[in-house]
Amino acid sequence: MRKKVAFYTLGCKLNFSETSTIARNFNDEGFDRVEFNDAADIYVINTCSVTENADKRFKTIVKQAQKLNPDAFVAAIGCYAQLKPQELADIDGVDLVLGATEKFKITDYINDLSKNDFGEVHSCEIEEANFYVGSYSFGDRTRAFLKVQDGCDYKCTYCTIPLARGISRSDTLENVLKNAEEISKKNIKEIVLTGVNIGDYGKGEFGDKKHEHTFLDLVKELDKVEGIERLRISSIEPNLLKNDTIDFVAKSKTFVPHFHIPLQSGNNEILKLMRRRYMKELYVDRVTKIKEVMPHACIGVDVIVGFPGETDEFFLETYNFLNELDVSYLHVFTYSERDNTLAANMEQVVSKKVRAKRSKMLRGLSAKKHRAFYESQLDSKRKVLFESENKEGYIQGFTENYVKVKAPWNPELVNTIHEVSLSEIGDDGLVRLEFLNELVS
């Protein structure tokens, strides 16, 4: 009997790409993958530690696995597993904890699947995480997450990612293109580029710090891959998003007009305390440049509220800065103290109550921005890639510039691209459409 393995992924697109690759390794070793809410012999939880909430969710997920099969073998991998391996190993029901380099060899650590009295830990010193393991994911048949870079050399004072993933390093251009070609053969229409700091692409490509290739080289070569309809840049630092890249995306046949650019604060004093590598003026310049060559582009923003030293005045500066900026939506993070970061020991701590209030204000602003962006797109012609799920009689999809649409369910639309006219915004906030022609792709 083939053993069954189930996976649960917390956190970012990068984690999803790695989970998918690890799952394929299990398949090669004779395991069958099942859904996490099914009974399995092994449950693998890919952890995140960007926020306090992600840490807390881990215990809940372990309990869920134990309910499904009390005798199942439970393994923890990922960022939280690297940062606090013993803490995870001490949780009831956890049998194995693997760090940053060990997770890709998980099948080597699983022997007889017997439950352990204590969680077994295999975790390297993060300095040893200096080699690159490529990965990509595909799940819903419409898009894939392609990992091109890992780790980070930035020293932002609030962030544990360098401690969890190590130094910045990249896949070779040759291997990225090979993976993209493999994805294209699976009839997947869209690739999302992922990594920790993808604008740093090229560093560590051949085991050293010099860049043999740049991020611009990467996007130019990916644009030539046959069979991929869309390429999307997931998130890129403003200081690494250069004019040449923006201009190329504007003319590209496959890269879509959608950028997600972390800001974190609209106050320069806070940006300095965070040790970000730009001031807010550069951010304005990046947004202005994008809108100049792609007026219909969607721009998403990461912002942190409640960072130590963020006074009411500084927060309002951030709020007003974002309110006036031509961006489309916000991802709002409430600051939480992380062990072994400089920010955790900073003075002028903002109370949890104030953090929550500021977070709510920015989420409200995000909703307004999102609505305004959708309204600006009404009556325009766009191409929609339809997804695979039947949601209460409707099929959903995204335009190239990330407007979410819905139409009455039709299974023939799944994983196809159609040209449409965006007609109105429904009560649920999704855009209704009119089909303009037959199948585009």
PDB file of N, CA and C in Angstrom, residues 267 269-270 273 305-314 335 337 342-352 354-355 358:
ATOM      1  N   ASN A 267       6.801  57.786   6.166  1.00  0.00           N
ATOM      2  CA  ASN A 267       7.562  58.770   6.937  1.00  0.00           C
ATOM      3  C   ASN A 267       9.036  58.410   6.870  1.00  0.00           C
ATOM      4  N   GLU A 269      11.606  59.267   8.694  1.00  0.00           N
ATOM      5  CA  GLU A 269      12.264  58.921   9.960  1.00  0.00           C
ATOM      6  C   GLU A 269      12.024  57.447  10.312  1.00  0.00           C
ATOM      7  N   ILE A 270      10.805  56.988  10.090  1.00  0.00           N
ATOM      8  CA  ILE A 270      10.498  55.580  10.356  1.00  0.00           C
ATOM      9  C   ILE A 270      11.231  54.677   9.368  1.00  0.00           C
ATOM     10  N   LEU A 273      14.615  54.210  10.692  1.00  0.00           N
ATOM     11  CA  LEU A 273      14.627  53.284  11.829  1.00  0.00           C
ATOM     12  C   LEU A 273      14.455  51.839  11.368  1.00  0.00           C
ATOM     13  N   VAL A 305       2.107  49.171  10.282  1.00  0.00           N
ATOM     14  CA  VAL A 305       1.669  50.194  11.244  1.00  0.00           C
ATOM     15  C   VAL A 305       2.134  49.816  12.646  1.00  0.00           C
ATOM     16  N   GLY A 306       2.380  50.837  13.459  1.00  0.00           N
ATOM     17  CA  GLY A 306       2.721  50.601  14.857  1.00  0.00           C
ATOM     18  C   GLY A 306       4.173  50.285  15.118  1.00  0.00           C
ATOM     19  N   PHE A 307       5.049  50.607  14.173  1.00  0.00           N
ATOM     20  CA  PHE A 307       6.481  50.389  14.390  1.00  0.00           C
ATOM     21  C   PHE A 307       6.958  51.315  15.516  1.00  0.00           C
ATOM     22  N   PRO A 308       7.930  50.858  16.340  1.00  0.00           N
ATOM     23  CA  PRO A 308       8.428  51.714  17.428  1.00  0.00           C
ATOM     24  C   PRO A 308       8.835  53.101  16.927  1.00  0.00           C
ATOM     25  N   GLY A 309       8.367  54.121  17.613  1.00  0.00           N
ATOM     26  CA  GLY A 309       8.677  55.495  17.221  1.00  0.00           C
ATOM     27  C   GLY A 309       7.655  56.110  16.298  1.00  0.00           C
ATOM     28  N   GLU A 310       6.644  55.329  15.864  1.00  0.00           N
ATOM     29  CA  GLU A 310       5.613  55.868  14.978  1.00  0.00           C
ATOM     30  C   GLU A 310       4.609  56.680  15.804  1.00  0.00           C
ATOM     31  N   THR A 311       4.805  57.975  15.836  1.00  0.00           N
ATOM     32  CA  THR A 311       3.906  58.879  16.562  1.00  0.00           C
ATOM     33  C   THR A 311       2.602  59.034  15.776  1.00  0.00           C
ATOM     34  N   ASP A 312       1.626  59.656  16.387  1.00  0.00           N
ATOM     35  CA  ASP A 312       0.380  59.958  15.672  1.00  0.00           C
ATOM     36  C   ASP A 312       0.674  60.790  14.423  1.00  0.00           C
ATOM     37  N   GLU A 313       1.571  61.750  14.584  1.00  0.00           N
ATOM     38  CA  GLU A 313       1.935  62.624  13.465  1.00  0.00           C
ATOM     39  C   GLU A 313       2.562  61.821  12.327  1.00  0.00           C
ATOM     40  N   PHE A 314       3.492  60.915  12.674  1.00  0.00           N
ATOM     41  CA  PHE A 314       4.150  60.094  11.651  1.00  0.00           C
ATOM     42  C   PHE A 314       3.148  59.170  10.959  1.00  0.00           C
ATOM     43  N   TYR A 335       2.546  45.810  13.155  1.00  0.00           N
ATOM     44  CA  TYR A 335       3.874  45.457  13.658  1.00  0.00           C
ATOM     45  C   TYR A 335       3.784  44.529  14.851  1.00  0.00           C
ATOM     46  N   GLU A 337       6.551  42.347  17.536  1.00  0.00           N
ATOM     47  CA  GLU A 337       7.939  42.162  17.936  1.00  0.00           C
ATOM     48  C   GLU A 337       8.406  40.751  17.590  1.00  0.00           C
ATOM     49  N   LEU A 342      16.495  43.989  15.823  1.00  0.00           N
ATOM     50  CA  LEU A 342      16.844  45.240  16.495  1.00  0.00           C
ATOM     51  C   LEU A 342      15.593  45.996  16.942  1.00  0.00           C
ATOM     52  N   ALA A 343      14.524  45.931  16.152  1.00  0.00           N
ATOM     53  CA  ALA A 343      13.313  46.688  16.475  1.00  0.00           C
ATOM     54  C   ALA A 343      12.677  46.227  17.779  1.00  0.00           C
ATOM     55  N   ALA A 344      12.872  44.951  18.123  1.00  0.00           N
ATOM     56  CA  ALA A 344      12.250  44.407  19.334  1.00  0.00           C
ATOM     57  C   ALA A 344      12.772  45.088  20.597  1.00  0.00           C
ATOM     58  N   ASN A 345      13.935  45.708  20.508  1.00  0.00           N
ATOM     59  CA  ASN A 345      14.530  46.379  21.668  1.00  0.00           C
ATOM     60  C   ASN A 345      14.471  47.904  21.569  1.00  0.00           C
ATOM     61  N   MET A 346      13.747  48.399  20.574  1.00  0.00           N
ATOM     62  CA  MET A 346      13.657  49.848  20.418  1.00  0.00           C
ATOM     63  C   MET A 346      12.702  50.455  21.443  1.00  0.00           C
ATOM     64  N   GLU A 347      12.923  51.737  21.742  1.00  0.00           N
ATOM     65  CA  GLU A 347      12.055  52.461  22.670  1.00  0.00           C
ATOM     66  C   GLU A 347      10.874  53.063  21.900  1.00  0.00           C
ATOM     67  N   GLN A 348      10.041  53.821  22.632  1.00  0.00           N
ATOM     68  CA  GLN A 348       8.840  54.433  22.045  1.00  0.00           C
ATOM     69  C   GLN A 348       7.911  53.379  21.425  1.00  0.00           C
ATOM     70  N   VAL A 349       7.654  52.342  22.219  1.00  0.00           N
ATOM     71  CA  VAL A 349       6.787  51.253  21.759  1.00  0.00           C
ATOM     72  C   VAL A 349       5.349  51.756  21.615  1.00  0.00           C
ATOM     73  N   VAL A 350       4.710  51.395  20.519  1.00  0.00           N
ATOM     74  CA  VAL A 350       3.312  51.770  20.266  1.00  0.00           C
ATOM     75  C   VAL A 350       2.409  50.705  20.884  1.00  0.00           C
ATOM     76  N   SER A 351       1.390  51.133  21.609  1.00  0.00           N
ATOM     77  CA  SER A 351       0.517  50.172  22.284  1.00  0.00           C
ATOM     78  C   SER A 351      -0.237  49.317  21.268  1.00  0.00           C
ATOM     79  N   LYS A 352      -0.615  48.101  21.709  1.00  0.00           N
ATOM     80  CA  LYS A 352      -1.352  47.180  20.831  1.00  0.00           C
ATOM     81  C   LYS A 352      -2.684  47.806  20.388  1.00  0.00           C
ATOM     82  N   VAL A 354      -3.385  51.005  19.933  1.00  0.00           N
ATOM     83  CA  VAL A 354      -3.139  52.019  18.902  1.00  0.00           C
ATOM     84  C   VAL A 354      -2.765  51.346  17.581  1.00  0.00           C
ATOM     85  N   ARG A 355      -1.969  50.296  17.660  1.00  0.00           N
ATOM     86  CA  ARG A 355      -1.609  49.551  16.441  1.00  0.00           C
ATOM     87  C   ARG A 355      -2.864  49.053  15.732  1.00  0.00           C
ATOM     88  N   ARG A 358      -4.774  51.937  14.039  1.00  0.00           N
ATOM     89  CA  ARG A 358      -4.114  52.418  12.821  1.00  0.00           C
ATOM     90  C   ARG A 358      -4.276  51.400  11.685  1.00  0.00           C
TER      91      ARG A 358
END
